[in-house]
Coordinates of C-alpha atoms in Angstrom, one line a residue:
M1 CA 6.3 -5.5 -30.3
E2 CA 7.1 -9.4 -29.8
I3 CA 5.6 -11.4 -26.9
G4 CA 8.7 -11.0 -24.2
S5 CA 10.8 -8.8 -26.7
I6 CA 12.3 -6.0 -24.2
M7 CA 11.4 -2.3 -24.3
S8 CA 12.6 0.3 -22.3
F9 CA 11.5 4.4 -21.5
K10 CA 13.3 6.9 -19.0
I11 CA 12.0 9.2 -16.3
D12 CA 12.8 12.2 -17.4
F13 CA 13.1 14.7 -14.7
E14 CA 14.8 17.2 -16.3
N15 CA 11.6 18.9 -18.1
F16 CA 10.0 19.4 -15.2
S17 CA 9.4 23.0 -13.7
Q18 CA 8.1 23.2 -10.6
Q19 CA 4.6 24.8 -11.5
M20 CA 4.9 21.2 -13.0
I21 CA 4.6 19.3 -9.9
P22 CA 1.7 16.9 -9.8
T23 CA -0.8 17.2 -7.2
L24 CA -3.1 14.6 -5.2
T25 CA -6.8 14.5 -3.5
T26 CA -8.4 11.4 -2.4
E27 CA -11.2 10.1 -1.4
L28 CA -12.5 7.3 0.5
I29 CA -15.2 5.4 -0.8
G30 CA -15.1 2.0 1.0
H31 CA -13.6 -0.7 2.7
F32 CA -13.4 -3.9 4.3
S33 CA -12.2 -6.8 6.2
I34 CA -9.5 -9.5 6.2
D35 CA -10.3 -11.8 9.2
G36 CA -8.0 -14.3 10.9
D37 CA -8.4 -17.1 8.4
S38 CA -7.4 -14.5 5.5
Q39 CA -11.3 -14.2 4.5
Y40 CA -12.8 -11.4 3.2
H41 CA -15.9 -9.7 4.6
D42 CA -17.7 -6.6 3.0
N43 CA -18.1 -4.6 7.0
L44 CA -16.6 -3.3 9.3
S45 CA -15.7 -6.7 12.2
Q46 CA -10.9 -5.8 11.5
L47 CA -11.9 -1.8 12.1
K48 CA -9.7 -0.9 15.3
Y49 CA -9.5 2.3 17.2
Y50 CA -6.2 3.9 18.2
I51 CA -5.9 4.9 21.9
P52 CA -3.2 6.9 23.0
P53 CA -1.3 5.7 25.9
S54 CA -1.3 7.8 29.2
D55 CA 1.7 8.8 29.0
P56 CA 3.6 8.6 25.8
D57 CA 6.9 9.6 26.8
N58 CA 7.5 6.4 29.5
V59 CA 6.0 2.9 28.3
N60 CA 7.0 -0.1 28.7
F61 CA 5.8 -2.5 25.8
D62 CA 7.1 -5.9 25.5
L63 CA 7.1 -6.8 21.5
D64 CA 7.8 -10.3 22.2
K65 CA 4.6 -10.8 24.1
N66 CA 3.0 -14.3 23.7
Y67 CA 5.8 -14.5 20.3
V68 CA 5.3 -18.2 20.4
S69 CA 1.1 -17.8 20.2
T70 CA 1.7 -15.6 16.7
R71 CA -0.1 -17.3 13.8
H72 CA 1.9 -15.2 10.8
K73 CA 1.6 -14.6 7.5
S74 CA 0.8 -16.7 4.3
N75 CA 4.0 -16.8 2.0
S76 CA 1.2 -17.0 -0.3
H77 CA 0.8 -13.6 -3.0
I78 CA -3.3 -12.7 -2.6
K79 CA -2.3 -10.0 -5.8
L80 CA -5.7 -8.3 -6.2
D81 CA -8.3 -10.9 -5.4
N82 CA -9.4 -8.9 -2.2
I83 CA -9.7 -5.2 -4.7
L84 CA -11.4 -7.2 -7.3
K85 CA -14.4 -8.5 -4.5
W86 CA -15.0 -5.6 -3.7
I87 CA -15.4 -3.9 -7.3
S88 CA -17.7 -7.0 -7.4
D89 CA -19.5 -5.8 -4.9
N90 CA -19.6 -2.4 -5.5
F91 CA -19.9 -2.2 -9.5
F92 CA -22.8 0.6 -9.2
R93 CA -20.6 3.3 -6.7
L94 CA -18.1 2.8 -9.8
E95 CA -20.0 2.4 -13.2
K96 CA -20.3 5.1 -15.8
S97 CA -22.4 5.2 -18.6
L98 CA -23.0 1.9 -20.5
A99 CA -21.6 4.0 -23.9
E100 CA -18.6 5.4 -22.4
E101 CA -16.5 2.1 -23.8
D102 CA -13.6 4.3 -23.0
C103 CA -13.5 3.7 -19.2
W104 CA -16.1 2.0 -17.7
L105 CA -15.6 1.8 -14.2
G106 CA -14.7 5.7 -14.4
V107 CA -11.0 5.3 -13.0
D108 CA -7.8 5.2 -15.7
F109 CA -6.0 3.2 -13.2
I110 CA -7.1 -0.2 -10.1
C111 CA -4.2 -1.0 -8.0
S112 CA -3.2 -1.7 -4.1
R113 CA -1.8 1.6 -2.1
G114 CA 1.5 -0.8 -2.0
A115 CA 2.0 -0.8 -6.0
I116 CA 1.5 3.0 -6.5
K117 CA 4.2 3.2 -3.2
T118 CA 6.2 0.8 -5.2
I119 CA 6.8 3.7 -7.7
L120 CA 6.8 6.9 -5.7
S121 CA 9.8 5.8 -3.7
S122 CA 11.7 4.5 -6.5
P123 CA 14.0 7.5 -6.9
Y124 CA 15.6 6.4 -3.5
K125 CA 15.1 2.7 -4.0
E126 CA 19.2 1.5 -3.2
R127 CA 18.6 -2.3 -3.1
D128 CA 14.6 -3.8 -4.0
E129 CA 13.9 -3.6 -7.8
W130 CA 10.5 -4.2 -8.4
I131 CA 8.2 -6.1 -10.6
I132 CA 5.2 -4.6 -12.1
C133 CA 2.3 -6.1 -14.3
A134 CA -0.4 -4.1 -16.0
S135 CA -3.6 -5.8 -17.8
K136 CA -5.8 -3.1 -19.0
Y137 CA -9.5 -4.0 -19.1
H138 CA -13.1 -2.1 -20.0
G139 CA -11.0 0.6 -20.2
T140 CA -8.8 0.3 -17.1
I141 CA -5.3 -0.1 -16.5
Y142 CA -5.2 -2.8 -13.2
L143 CA -1.6 -2.5 -11.8
C144 CA -0.4 -5.8 -9.8
E145 CA 2.9 -6.1 -8.1
F146 CA 5.0 -9.2 -8.2
Y147 CA 8.2 -10.2 -6.6
T148 CA 11.3 -10.4 -8.2
D149 CA 12.8 -14.1 -7.8
E150 CA 15.5 -13.0 -5.6
K151 CA 12.8 -11.4 -3.4
E152 CA 10.5 -13.9 -3.8
H153 CA 13.1 -16.9 -2.3
S154 CA 14.2 -14.2 0.6
Y155 CA 11.1 -14.0 1.9
A156 CA 10.0 -18.2 1.1
N157 CA 12.9 -19.0 3.2
R158 CA 13.0 -16.2 6.3
T159 CA 14.8 -17.3 9.2
M160 CA 13.0 -16.9 12.4
L161 CA 14.7 -14.4 13.9
K162 CA 13.6 -11.5 10.6
K163 CA 9.7 -13.7 11.3
R164 CA 10.1 -11.8 14.8
Y165 CA 11.2 -8.7 13.8
N166 CA 8.2 -8.5 11.5
S167 CA 6.3 -9.5 14.2
W168 CA 7.2 -6.5 16.6
G169 CA 5.3 -3.8 14.0
Y170 CA 1.9 -5.3 14.7
K171 CA 2.6 -6.9 18.3
F172 CA 2.9 -2.8 18.5
E173 CA -0.6 -2.1 17.0
Q174 CA -1.7 -4.6 19.3
Y175 CA -0.7 -2.6 22.0
M176 CA -2.1 1.3 20.7
V177 CA -5.5 0.0 19.0
A178 CA -9.0 -1.2 20.5
D179 CA -11.7 -2.7 19.2
H180 CA -14.1 -0.1 20.8
P181 CA -13.0 3.8 21.2
A182 CA -14.3 3.3 25.0
H183 CA -11.8 0.2 25.5
K184 CA -8.2 -0.3 26.4
P185 CA -5.6 -1.9 24.3
D186 CA -5.3 -5.9 24.7
P187 CA -1.5 -7.6 24.1
S188 CA -2.1 -10.2 26.0
R189 CA -4.6 -11.7 23.4
A190 CA -2.5 -14.0 20.8
L191 CA -1.5 -12.2 18.0
N192 CA -3.2 -12.8 13.6
E193 CA -1.1 -11.8 11.4
C194 CA -3.7 -12.5 9.2
E195 CA -6.0 -9.6 9.9
E196 CA -6.5 -6.5 8.9
F197 CA -8.7 -3.6 7.6
H198 CA -8.5 -2.1 4.2
C199 CA -10.4 1.4 3.3
M200 CA -10.7 2.1 -0.8
F201 CA -10.1 5.4 -2.8
K202 CA -10.5 6.9 -4.9
A203 CA -8.0 9.4 -5.9
K204 CA -6.7 12.1 -8.9
F205 CA -3.0 12.7 -9.3
D206 CA -2.7 15.2 -12.0
N207 CA -4.4 14.4 -15.0
H208 CA -4.6 9.9 -13.8
S209 CA -7.8 8.9 -11.8
L210 CA -6.9 6.3 -9.3
L211 CA -8.7 3.5 -7.4
Y212 CA -6.3 1.5 -4.9
A213 CA -6.8 0.4 -1.4
A214 CA -4.4 0.4 1.9
E215 CA -3.8 -1.4 4.6
I216 CA -5.1 0.8 7.6
D217 CA -4.3 0.0 11.7
G218 CA -7.0 2.1 12.8
I219 CA -9.0 5.2 13.3
F220 CA -8.6 7.9 15.6
S221 CA -12.7 8.5 16.4
Q222 CA -14.7 9.9 19.7
Q223 CA -17.2 7.4 18.7
F224 CA -18.1 3.9 17.8
I225 CA -18.8 4.0 14.1
K226 CA -21.2 0.7 13.1
D227 CA -21.7 0.4 9.4
T228 CA -20.0 2.7 7.5
L229 CA -17.1 5.0 7.5
I230 CA -18.2 7.2 4.7
G231 CA -19.6 10.3 6.0
N232 CA -18.2 10.1 9.3
T233 CA -15.8 12.3 11.5
F234 CA -12.4 10.3 11.7
E235 CA -8.8 10.1 11.3
I236 CA -6.8 7.9 10.3
I237 CA -3.5 7.1 12.2
E238 CA -0.4 5.7 10.9
L239 CA 1.2 3.4 13.0
K240 CA 5.4 2.5 13.4
T241 CA 8.4 1.5 15.3
I242 CA 11.9 2.0 15.0
V243 CA 15.0 1.5 16.6
I244 CA 15.9 4.4 19.2
S245 CA 19.4 5.5 17.9
D246 CA 21.1 7.6 20.4
K247 CA 24.1 5.2 22.2
H248 CA 22.7 5.5 25.3
G249 CA 19.0 4.8 24.6
N250 CA 17.5 6.8 26.5
G251 CA 14.4 7.1 24.0
N252 CA 15.1 10.5 22.4
M253 CA 16.7 10.2 18.3
Y254 CA 19.5 12.0 18.1
G255 CA 20.3 10.9 14.9
K256 CA 18.6 10.5 11.8
V257 CA 17.0 8.2 9.4
H258 CA 18.0 6.3 6.7
H259 CA 16.9 8.2 3.2
E260 CA 14.3 4.7 2.4
L261 CA 12.9 4.8 5.4
V262 CA 11.9 8.2 5.3
S263 CA 10.5 7.4 1.4
S264 CA 9.0 4.5 2.4
W265 CA 7.2 6.1 5.3
W266 CA 6.3 9.7 3.2
S267 CA 5.1 7.6 0.1
Q268 CA 2.4 5.5 1.8
N269 CA 0.8 8.4 4.4
Y270 CA 1.2 10.6 1.4
L271 CA -1.1 8.5 -0.8
L272 CA -3.7 9.1 1.6
E273 CA -2.7 12.3 2.5
L274 CA -2.6 12.1 6.6
N275 CA -1.0 14.2 8.8
R276 CA -0.2 11.8 11.7
I277 CA 3.0 9.2 12.1
I278 CA 2.4 7.5 15.5
C279 CA 6.0 6.2 16.2
G280 CA 7.1 3.8 19.1
L281 CA 10.7 4.0 19.8
R282 CA 12.3 1.0 20.9
D283 CA 15.4 -1.2 22.1
R284 CA 17.3 -3.8 19.8
N285 CA 15.8 -6.2 22.0
G286 CA 11.8 -5.5 21.4
T287 CA 10.9 -3.0 24.3
V288 CA 9.0 0.1 22.7
T289 CA 10.1 3.1 25.8
M290 CA 8.1 6.1 23.9
I291 CA 5.4 7.4 21.7
K292 CA 6.5 9.8 19.5
E293 CA 4.2 11.8 17.0
Y294 CA 5.9 13.4 12.9
N295 CA 3.8 15.8 11.0
L296 CA 3.9 14.0 7.0
H297 CA 5.4 17.4 5.3
N298 CA 8.5 16.8 8.4
L299 CA 9.5 13.9 7.4
P300 CA 12.0 14.4 4.8
K301 CA 14.2 16.9 7.6
L302 CA 15.0 13.3 9.0
S303 CA 16.7 12.2 6.0
N304 CA 20.3 10.9 6.4
S305 CA 20.8 12.6 3.4
P306 CA 18.8 15.2 0.6
Y307 CA 15.5 13.7 0.2
N308 CA 13.1 15.3 -2.4
V309 CA 9.1 14.7 -2.4
D310 CA 8.7 16.6 -5.5
K311 CA 11.6 13.9 -7.2
C312 CA 9.3 10.9 -6.2
K313 CA 5.9 12.9 -7.2
I314 CA 7.4 12.9 -11.0
F315 CA 8.7 9.7 -11.1
L316 CA 5.4 8.7 -10.6
K317 CA 3.3 11.0 -12.9
I318 CA 5.6 9.8 -15.7
F319 CA 5.3 6.4 -14.9
L320 CA 1.8 6.4 -15.3
N321 CA 2.0 8.7 -18.4
E322 CA 4.1 6.1 -20.4
I323 CA 1.6 3.6 -19.0
K324 CA -0.9 4.9 -20.8
K325 CA 0.8 5.2 -23.9
I326 CA 2.4 1.5 -23.6
V327 CA -0.3 -0.6 -22.3
I328 CA -3.0 -0.4 -26.0
K329 CA -3.9 -4.2 -25.7
D330 CA -6.8 -5.8 -23.7
Y331 CA -6.3 -8.3 -20.9
N332 CA -6.6 -11.0 -23.8
K333 CA -4.7 -10.1 -26.2
C334 CA -1.8 -9.6 -23.3
M335 CA -0.2 -8.2 -20.6
Y336 CA 2.7 -5.8 -19.8
K337 CA 5.0 -7.0 -17.3
F338 CA 7.7 -3.2 -16.2
H339 CA 10.2 -4.3 -14.4
W340 CA 13.1 -1.6 -12.5
K341 CA 16.3 -1.8 -10.9
P342 CA 18.0 0.4 -8.9
S343 CA 21.0 -0.1 -11.4
T344 CA 19.6 1.4 -14.5
K345 CA 18.1 4.2 -11.9
N346 CA 15.6 5.9 -14.5
V347 CA 15.4 3.7 -17.2
I348 CA 12.1 1.2 -16.5
N349 CA 12.4 -2.3 -18.9
Y350 CA 9.5 -3.6 -19.9
S351 CA 8.2 -6.5 -22.2
E352 CA 4.5 -8.0 -23.7
E353 CA 3.8 -11.4 -22.1
A354 CA 0.9 -13.9 -23.2
P355 CA -2.0 -13.5 -21.6
D356 CA -2.3 -16.7 -20.0
N357 CA 1.3 -16.7 -17.9
E358 CA 0.5 -18.3 -14.8
K359 CA 3.2 -16.1 -12.9
Y360 CA 1.8 -12.6 -13.7
D361 CA -1.7 -13.3 -14.1
F362 CA -3.4 -11.3 -11.9
L363 CA -7.2 -11.3 -13.5
K364 CA -9.5 -13.5 -12.7
P365 CA -11.6 -15.2 -14.1
W366 CA -14.3 -15.0 -11.8
Y367 CA -13.9 -11.5 -11.7
I368 CA -14.3 -10.9 -15.9
D369 CA -17.3 -13.4 -15.4
K370 CA -18.8 -11.5 -12.5
V371 CA -18.3 -7.8 -14.8
E372 CA -20.1 -9.2 -17.9
Q373 CA -22.6 -10.4 -16.0
Y374 CA -23.4 -7.5 -14.6
R375 CA -22.7 -5.3 -17.8
K376 CA -25.6 -7.7 -19.4
Q377 CA -28.2 -6.8 -17.0
P378 CA -30.6 -4.0 -17.7
Q379 CA -29.2 -1.2 -16.1

């Protein structure tokens, strides 16, 4: 196969029986924080605690509160940088015997939850195409999602109105979480979208092992956790907002939810095995009037058209199967670009790209240097 030449494979659903539906198990193995200046910290400084409102059926959250003071996220794509930083600080947690050259870190794939979520929800996407690039290094395949040119242009040129709508989700979190389980949320504080808390998960999906980072909105815990989440008892909480769909605006969701949104929510929570989704029902002016909880298993019932989670699982399984067959050359020989469009449905195109292709390069030289230096040390 020549650099740049396009090949393809098909996601074939027909040969799968109910007994072949893959299962997922996850294990929390680490975490890190991103501060208001988008800087990485190997600590719990950005961990937030879910504080349920006293009357969830009657709230009045203004999501535009102090909007003029909001610090928006940068348009720059951080790729896998923070995940690579965590791995380079935690080789000892992951490495297998150096003799096992086929997979030194003991996982088949390393990526963000977002990349896996994108693949998982593909059967129900109607608009957004995606690009995911793969590089193989010491037996592990690293996956990184990239914007298409169209989506990158759209994101870089967002209107002020779209930025405002996007900020509403972050502001809702401010009304629902605090920095200590004994404190109250403080929505008067200026919103900084750069602040993030991530957990690292090791997962087994069918016959594939994965390591991925996931941004966490907050946890539910009666106890303040000081040093590590590992070994502590808590519940990870996912926070969402959605516009009230009934015409009277009385806070009841009589209507169905678009299947793309259902698929996105389900995929995101499935990958962490989360059961509870806390949702703020808002009007079109950005005021949340009611808090409602949804169960992961009941999400498909909200869809405005038939939605089958098994189809998503099969799509992901076949995609990972094919990647293992295709991505055989090391990162310094080539990288692989996978491109999917809703119009092609079950067909995914791929190509080999030059290893120094700046547009899609994501395995950083500093990371490669750290790995090689670590592997040279006496174990």
